[in-house]
XYZ file of C-alpha atoms in Angstrom:
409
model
C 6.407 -7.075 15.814
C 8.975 -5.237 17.710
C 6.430 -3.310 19.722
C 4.584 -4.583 22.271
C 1.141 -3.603 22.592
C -0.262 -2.736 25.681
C -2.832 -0.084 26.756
C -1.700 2.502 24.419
C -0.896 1.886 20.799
C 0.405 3.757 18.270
C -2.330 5.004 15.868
C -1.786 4.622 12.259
C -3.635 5.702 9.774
C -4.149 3.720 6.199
C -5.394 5.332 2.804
C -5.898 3.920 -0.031
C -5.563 6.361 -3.414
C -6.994 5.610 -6.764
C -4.704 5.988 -9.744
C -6.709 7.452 -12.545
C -5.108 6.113 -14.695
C -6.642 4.938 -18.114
C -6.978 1.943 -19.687
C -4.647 0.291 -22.325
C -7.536 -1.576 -23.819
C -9.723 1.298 -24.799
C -8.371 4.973 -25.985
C -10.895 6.910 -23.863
C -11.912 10.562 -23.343
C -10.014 11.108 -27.186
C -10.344 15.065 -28.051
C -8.433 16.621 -31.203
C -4.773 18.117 -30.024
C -4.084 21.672 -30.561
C -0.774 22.309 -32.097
C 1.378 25.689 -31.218
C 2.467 28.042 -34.191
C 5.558 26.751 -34.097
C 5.065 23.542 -34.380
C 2.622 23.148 -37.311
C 4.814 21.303 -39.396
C 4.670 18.334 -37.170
C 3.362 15.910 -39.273
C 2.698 12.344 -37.725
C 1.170 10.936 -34.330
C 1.048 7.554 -33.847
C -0.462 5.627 -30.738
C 0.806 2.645 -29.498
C -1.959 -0.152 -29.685
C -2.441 -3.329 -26.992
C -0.642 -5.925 -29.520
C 2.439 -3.471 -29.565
C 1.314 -2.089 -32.716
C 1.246 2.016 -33.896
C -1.756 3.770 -35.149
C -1.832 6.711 -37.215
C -4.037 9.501 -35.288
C -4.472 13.050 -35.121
C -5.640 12.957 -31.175
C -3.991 11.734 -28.046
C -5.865 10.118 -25.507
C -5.911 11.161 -22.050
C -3.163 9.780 -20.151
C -0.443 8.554 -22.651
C 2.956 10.473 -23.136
C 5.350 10.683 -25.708
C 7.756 7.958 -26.329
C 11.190 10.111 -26.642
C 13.198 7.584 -27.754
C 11.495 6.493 -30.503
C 9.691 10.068 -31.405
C 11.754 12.121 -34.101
C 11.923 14.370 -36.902
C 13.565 14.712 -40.482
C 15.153 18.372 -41.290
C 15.232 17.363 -45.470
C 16.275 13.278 -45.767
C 18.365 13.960 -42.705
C 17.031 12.834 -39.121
C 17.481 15.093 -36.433
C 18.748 13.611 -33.243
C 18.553 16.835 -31.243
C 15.366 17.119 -31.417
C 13.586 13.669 -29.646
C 13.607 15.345 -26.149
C 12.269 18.498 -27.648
C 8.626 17.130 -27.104
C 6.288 18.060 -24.678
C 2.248 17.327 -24.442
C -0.118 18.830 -21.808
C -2.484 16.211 -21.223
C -4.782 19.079 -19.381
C -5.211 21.544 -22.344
C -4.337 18.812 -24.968
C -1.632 20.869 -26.391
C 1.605 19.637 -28.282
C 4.277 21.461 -29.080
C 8.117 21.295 -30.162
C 10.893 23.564 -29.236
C 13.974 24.537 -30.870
C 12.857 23.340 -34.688
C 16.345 23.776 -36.859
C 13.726 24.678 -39.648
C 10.614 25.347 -41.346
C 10.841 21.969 -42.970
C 11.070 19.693 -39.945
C 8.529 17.548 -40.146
C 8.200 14.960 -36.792
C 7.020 11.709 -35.889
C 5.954 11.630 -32.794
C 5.010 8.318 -30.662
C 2.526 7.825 -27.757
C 2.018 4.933 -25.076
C -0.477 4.820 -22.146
C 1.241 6.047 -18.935
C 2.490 2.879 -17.022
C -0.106 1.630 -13.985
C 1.386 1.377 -10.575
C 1.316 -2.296 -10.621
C 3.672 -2.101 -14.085
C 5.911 0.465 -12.643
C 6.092 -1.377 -9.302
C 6.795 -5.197 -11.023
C 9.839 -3.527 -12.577
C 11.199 -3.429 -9.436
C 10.287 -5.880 -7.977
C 13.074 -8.934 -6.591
C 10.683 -11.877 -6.295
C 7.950 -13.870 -3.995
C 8.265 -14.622 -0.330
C 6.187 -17.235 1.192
C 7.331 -17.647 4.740
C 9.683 -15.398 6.952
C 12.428 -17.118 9.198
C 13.864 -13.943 10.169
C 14.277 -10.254 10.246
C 14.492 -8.044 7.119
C 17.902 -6.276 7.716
C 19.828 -3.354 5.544
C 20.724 -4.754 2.874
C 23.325 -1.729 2.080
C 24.861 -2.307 5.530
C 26.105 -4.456 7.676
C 23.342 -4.423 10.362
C 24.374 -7.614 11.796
C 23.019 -6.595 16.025
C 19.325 -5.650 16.084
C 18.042 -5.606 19.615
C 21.330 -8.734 20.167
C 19.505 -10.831 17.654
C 21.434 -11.748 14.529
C 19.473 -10.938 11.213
C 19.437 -13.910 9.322
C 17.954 -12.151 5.735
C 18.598 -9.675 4.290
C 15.011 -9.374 2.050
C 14.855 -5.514 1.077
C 13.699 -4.070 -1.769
C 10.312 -4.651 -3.580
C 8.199 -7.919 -3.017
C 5.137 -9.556 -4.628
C 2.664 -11.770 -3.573
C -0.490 -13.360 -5.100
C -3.769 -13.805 -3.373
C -7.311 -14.681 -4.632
C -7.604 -10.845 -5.508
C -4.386 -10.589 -7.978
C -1.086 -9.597 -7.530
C 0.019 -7.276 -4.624
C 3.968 -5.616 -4.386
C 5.048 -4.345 -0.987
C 7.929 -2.424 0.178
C 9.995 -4.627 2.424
C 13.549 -3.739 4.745
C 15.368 -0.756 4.675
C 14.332 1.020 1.594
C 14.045 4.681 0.917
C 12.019 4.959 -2.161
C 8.456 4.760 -1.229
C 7.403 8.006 0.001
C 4.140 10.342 -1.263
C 3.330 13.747 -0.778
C -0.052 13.972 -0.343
C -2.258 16.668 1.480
C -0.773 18.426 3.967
C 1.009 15.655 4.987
C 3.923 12.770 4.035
C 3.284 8.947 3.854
C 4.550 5.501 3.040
C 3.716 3.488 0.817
C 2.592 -0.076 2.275
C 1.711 -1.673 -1.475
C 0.386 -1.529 -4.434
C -3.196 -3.338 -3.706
C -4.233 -5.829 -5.890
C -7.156 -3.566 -7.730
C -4.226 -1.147 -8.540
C -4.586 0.997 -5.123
C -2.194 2.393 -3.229
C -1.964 1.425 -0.053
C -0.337 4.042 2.901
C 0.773 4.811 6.087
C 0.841 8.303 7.913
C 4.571 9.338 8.631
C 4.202 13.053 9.394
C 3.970 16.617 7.988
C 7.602 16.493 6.707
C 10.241 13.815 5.775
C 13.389 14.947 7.060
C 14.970 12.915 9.525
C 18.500 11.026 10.727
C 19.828 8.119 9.312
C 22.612 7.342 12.206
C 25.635 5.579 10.986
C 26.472 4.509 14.497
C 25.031 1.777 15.903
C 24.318 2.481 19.577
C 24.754 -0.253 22.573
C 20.635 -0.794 22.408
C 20.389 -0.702 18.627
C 17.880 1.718 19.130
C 19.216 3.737 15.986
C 20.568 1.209 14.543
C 21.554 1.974 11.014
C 17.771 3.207 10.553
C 16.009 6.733 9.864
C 14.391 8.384 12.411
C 12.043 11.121 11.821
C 12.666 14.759 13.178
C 8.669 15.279 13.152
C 6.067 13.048 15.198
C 5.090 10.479 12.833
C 1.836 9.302 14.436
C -1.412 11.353 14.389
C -2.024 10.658 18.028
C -2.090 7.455 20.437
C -5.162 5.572 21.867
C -6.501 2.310 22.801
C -7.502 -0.036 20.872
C -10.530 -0.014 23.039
C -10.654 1.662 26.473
C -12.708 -1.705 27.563
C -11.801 -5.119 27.652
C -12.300 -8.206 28.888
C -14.456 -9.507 26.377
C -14.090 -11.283 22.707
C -16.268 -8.447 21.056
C -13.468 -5.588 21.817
C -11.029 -7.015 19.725
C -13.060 -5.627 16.995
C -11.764 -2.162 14.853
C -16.054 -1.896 14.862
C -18.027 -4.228 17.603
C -21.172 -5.918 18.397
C -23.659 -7.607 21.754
C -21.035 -7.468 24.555
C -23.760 -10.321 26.294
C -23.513 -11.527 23.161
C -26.732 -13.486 22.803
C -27.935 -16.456 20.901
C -29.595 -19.191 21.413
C -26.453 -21.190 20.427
C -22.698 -20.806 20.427
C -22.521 -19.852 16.879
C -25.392 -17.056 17.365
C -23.585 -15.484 20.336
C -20.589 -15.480 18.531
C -21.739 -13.510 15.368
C -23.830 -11.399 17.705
C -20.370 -10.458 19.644
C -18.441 -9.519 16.496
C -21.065 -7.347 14.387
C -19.981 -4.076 14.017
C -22.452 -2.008 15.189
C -20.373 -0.099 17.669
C -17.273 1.798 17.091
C -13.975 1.206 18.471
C -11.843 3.599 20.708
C -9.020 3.880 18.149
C -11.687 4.300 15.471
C -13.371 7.174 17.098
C -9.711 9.012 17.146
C -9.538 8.381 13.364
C -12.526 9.702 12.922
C -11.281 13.348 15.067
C -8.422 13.197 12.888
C -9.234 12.688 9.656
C -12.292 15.520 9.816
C -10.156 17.986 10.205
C -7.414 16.039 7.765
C -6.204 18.699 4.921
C -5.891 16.557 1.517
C -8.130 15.695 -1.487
C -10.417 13.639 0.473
C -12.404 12.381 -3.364
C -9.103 10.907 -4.444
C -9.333 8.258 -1.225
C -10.362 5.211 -1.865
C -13.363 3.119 0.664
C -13.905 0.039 -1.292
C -10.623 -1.903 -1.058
C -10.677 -1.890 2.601
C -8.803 -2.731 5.296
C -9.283 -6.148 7.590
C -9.805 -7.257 11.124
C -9.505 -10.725 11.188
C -11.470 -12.150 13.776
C -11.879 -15.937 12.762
C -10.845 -18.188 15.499
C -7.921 -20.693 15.348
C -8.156 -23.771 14.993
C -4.958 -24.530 17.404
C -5.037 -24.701 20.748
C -1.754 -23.789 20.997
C -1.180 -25.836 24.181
C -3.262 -23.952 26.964
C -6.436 -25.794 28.023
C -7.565 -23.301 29.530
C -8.668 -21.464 25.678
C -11.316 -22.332 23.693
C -12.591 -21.863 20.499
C -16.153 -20.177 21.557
C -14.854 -16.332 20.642
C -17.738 -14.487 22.260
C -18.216 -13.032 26.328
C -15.267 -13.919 28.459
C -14.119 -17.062 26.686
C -10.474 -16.959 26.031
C -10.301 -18.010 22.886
C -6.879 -17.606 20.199
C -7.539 -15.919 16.863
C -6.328 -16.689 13.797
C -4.089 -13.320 13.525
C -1.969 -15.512 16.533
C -1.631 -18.723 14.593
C 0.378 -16.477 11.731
C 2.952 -15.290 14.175
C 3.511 -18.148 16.674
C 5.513 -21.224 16.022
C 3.552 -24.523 16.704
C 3.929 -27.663 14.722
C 1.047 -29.712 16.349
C -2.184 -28.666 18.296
C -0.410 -29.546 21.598
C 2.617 -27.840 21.060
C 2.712 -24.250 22.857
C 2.712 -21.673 21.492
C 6.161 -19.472 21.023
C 6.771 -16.251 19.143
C 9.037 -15.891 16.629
C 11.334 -18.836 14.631
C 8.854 -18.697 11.742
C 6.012 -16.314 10.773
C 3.486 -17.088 8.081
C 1.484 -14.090 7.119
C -1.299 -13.327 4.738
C -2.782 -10.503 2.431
C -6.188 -12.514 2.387
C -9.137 -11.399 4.888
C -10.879 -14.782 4.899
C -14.349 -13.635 5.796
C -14.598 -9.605 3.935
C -18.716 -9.500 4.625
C -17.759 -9.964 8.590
C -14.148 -8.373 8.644
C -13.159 -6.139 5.856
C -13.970 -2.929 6.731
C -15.350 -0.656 3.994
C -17.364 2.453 3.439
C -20.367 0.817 1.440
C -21.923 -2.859 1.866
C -20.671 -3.824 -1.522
C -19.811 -7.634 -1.805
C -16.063 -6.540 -0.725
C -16.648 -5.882 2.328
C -19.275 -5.063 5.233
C -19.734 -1.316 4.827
C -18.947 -0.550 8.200
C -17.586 2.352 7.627
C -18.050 6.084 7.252
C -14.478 7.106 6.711
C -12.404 5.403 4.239
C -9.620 4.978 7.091
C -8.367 1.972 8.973
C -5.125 0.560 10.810
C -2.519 -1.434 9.402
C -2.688 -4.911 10.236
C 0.305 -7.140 12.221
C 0.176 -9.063 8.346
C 1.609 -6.226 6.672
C 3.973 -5.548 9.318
C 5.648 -8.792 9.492
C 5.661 -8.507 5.291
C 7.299 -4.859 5.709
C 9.743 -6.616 7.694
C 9.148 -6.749 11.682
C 9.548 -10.098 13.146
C 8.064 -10.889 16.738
C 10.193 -11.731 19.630
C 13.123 -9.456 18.191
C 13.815 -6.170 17.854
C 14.139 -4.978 13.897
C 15.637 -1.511 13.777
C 16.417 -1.957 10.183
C 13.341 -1.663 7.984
C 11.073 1.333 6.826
C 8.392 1.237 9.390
C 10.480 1.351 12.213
C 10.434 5.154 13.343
C-alpha cells in the first residue's frame, strides 16, 4: 500500500448494491403489454428462452429489452431496415411502441432477451486471472515508467477475475476510467462485481471532475494519475483511538482482559465484537445523515476483518502466536503482503504480494447486518472499510509508491 498508516487513516466507505435484475431461468412478474395506436399492427413478440431458443408471447417480462438487431418488420414481402432501431419498451408501464411506421401494413417482429447481469457485462471485459502480484499496476496507455523512483514492472490494467469458494469475482485493476456510479448524492468506484452479483464500492466524492496531469512531477506525486478537485474521503479517524492491545485491531471488538481459562478462550473473548470501533462509530455519523436509496444497499455480502493469526513467525522472537492482551502477535493480513520464504526468514515488504478475496473465518470476521450463516451480524449499518486485499488487487503494492492506478487520489 502506498500509504502508510499511522494514527489517522483515511476513512472509506464500502456499499454493496443489489442489481434487481431478473432471472434468465424463470420469466417472472409477466403482465400483458399495452400497445400504442400506432403501433397496433405489430404483430409478433418473441422471447428469447435459456437454450437460446424464441418463444412466441404476447407479454414481456420484467427486465428484458428488445434485441434491435434481430427485431424487424415487413412493409408488403419487403423488409424494412429503417425501422429495427425504431423500437422502444417501457419496462415501468409495460408499454411498446414503434415510431416512424412507412405504413398501415407494417407488420413487426420484435425480439426480447433478459437484460445482461453485472457479472455477464463485466466478463466481457474482462483480460484474464491473476494469482500473485510481483509488482505495481502501471498505465497501461502511458509510459509511467518512475512511480515514487521505483520502476513498474506490469502493466495489469483493465478488468480482472478471480475465483474463490463463493464464485467468480471481476475487479477493476490500474489506471482505468470506466468504473464510476452515480448514486445518491454522491459519486463512487466500483471495487468489483461480488461473487453473489453485488456491487462492490468505494466513496470518491460529491462530484467526479478532476485533473489528469500529463506531466510527471520530480516526486511522482501526479504522476500520470487523476486527482480529484472535490475531497474524496467522508472524513478521517482512527482506526481505534486505543491501542496497545490484540482486541483493537478489530473493525467491532471484544474483553480487552480478555479472559479464559485457556489461551484459546482469551483469544476468542478478545476478538468478539461486542464493542464498536473508532472508525466504525464515524461511519455510523456519516452514513445517518447519508442522502441515497438506503433499501437498495446491500448487508449480507459483507465486508471482512481478518483477524486469524499467522502461522509465520516472520523472524522476530519476540511475537507470538497468542493474539489476545499485549501479546505481539502477526496476523494473517501481514503474511499476504510480506515476502518470507521460510518461518525464519524476516519479514520484508514488497517483492511479492499474495492476496485473497476469501475471509477464512465469516461467523468471527465478516461483518454483516444479520447473523445469517455469512457472516456474524455485527452490524447495524450495511457499511464497512475496504480491506489492504482489495487494494493490492486494485493495484497498490507495499514498499513503493503507485501513482498510477484508480484508487490513488
Amino acid at each position: 500500500m502506498n500509504k502508510k498508516i499511522g494514527s489517522i487513516i483515511v476513512l472509506i466507505l464500502t456499499l454493496s448494491i443489489i442489481l434487481t435484475l431478473s432471472s434468465k431461468k424463470e420469466l417472472k412478474n409477466v403482465e400483458e403489454i399495452k400497445v400504442k395506436e400506432e403501433s397496433n399492427n405489430i404483430i409478433g413478440i418473441y422471447i428469447k428462452q435459456e437454450d437460446n431458443t424464441y418463444k412466441q408471447s404476447n407479454t414481456i417480462p420484467d427486465n428484458y429489452t428488445i434485441i434491435s438487431n434481430e427485431s424487424y418488420c415487413i412493409v408488403g414481402d419487403n423488409k424494412d431496415n429503417k425501422t429495427y432501431d425504431m423500437f422502444s419498451y417501457d419496462i415501468s408501464s409495460k408499454t411498446l411502441s414503434v415510431s416512424n411506421l412507412t405504413s398501415k401494413e407494417t407488420k413487426c417482429y420484435l425480439y426480447f432477451e433478459p437484460k445482461p447481469t453485472a457479472q455477464e457485462l463485466i466478463s466481457q471485459l474482462s483480460k484474464g486471472t491473476i494469482s500473485q502480484f510481483t509488482g505495481t499496476a502501471c498505465d497501461a496507455n502511458t509510459n509511467n515508467s518512475t512511480h515514487n523512483s521505483s520502476s513498474c514492472t506490469t502493466t495489469d490494467s483493465g478488468v480482472y477475475s478471480a475465483t474463490t469458494s463463493e464464485g467468480t469475482t471481476y475487479y477493476y485493476r490500474g489506471t482505468v476510467n470506466n468504473n464510476w456510479v452515480k448514486f445518491g448524492n454522491y459519486w463512487w468506484r466500483i471495487i468489483r462485481i461480488n461473487e453473489n452479483g453485488t456491487v462492490r464500492m468505494i466513496y470518491s466524492g460529491t462530484n467526479n471532475a478532476g485533473d489528469q496531469p500529463t506531466n510527471i512531477s520530480t516526486n511522482g506525486s501526479n504522476n500520470g494519475r487523476w486527482v480529484p478537485t472535490d475531497n474524496s474521503q467522508t472524513g478521517t479517524s482512527t482506526f481505534n483511538t486505543n491501542y496497545g492491545n490484540n482486541a483493537y485491531v478489530g473493525f467491532s471488538y471484544g474483553d480487552i482482559n480478555a479472559s479464559g481459562n485457556t489461551d484459546t478462550e482469551k483469544y476468542n473473548n478478545a476478538h468478539k465484537n461486542t464493542t464498536d470501533s473508532t472508525i466504525l462509530e464515524a461511519l455510523k455519523t456519516w452514513y445517518t445523515s447519508a442522502v441515497m436509496n438506503k433499501d437498495l444497499i446491500d448487508g449480507e455480502t459483507g465486508f471482512c476483518n481478518d483477524r486469524e493469526k499467522s502461522k509465520v513467525t516472520h523472524g522476530d522472537t519476540s511475537y507470538n502466536d497468542l493474539g489476545y492482551g499485549t501479546n505481539a502477535t502477526w496476523y494473517a493480513p501481514f503474511d499476504r503482503v510480506a515476502k518470507r520464504t521460510s518461518s525464519s526468514d524476516y519479514a520484508s515488504i514488497g517483492g511479492e504480494q499474495k492476496p485473497t478475496f476469501e475471509c477464512k473465518n465469516k461467523t468471527r470476521d465478516l461483518f454483516t447486518t444479520s447473523g445469517s450463516s455469512n457472516g456474524n451480524g455485527a452490524l447495524d449499518i450495511p457499511v464497512g472499510l475496504i480491506t489492504s486485499d482489495e487494494v493490492i488487487y486494485a493495484g497498490g503494492f507495499a514498499g513503493q509508491g503507485n501513482y498510477g492506478y484508480w484508487l490513488y487520489t
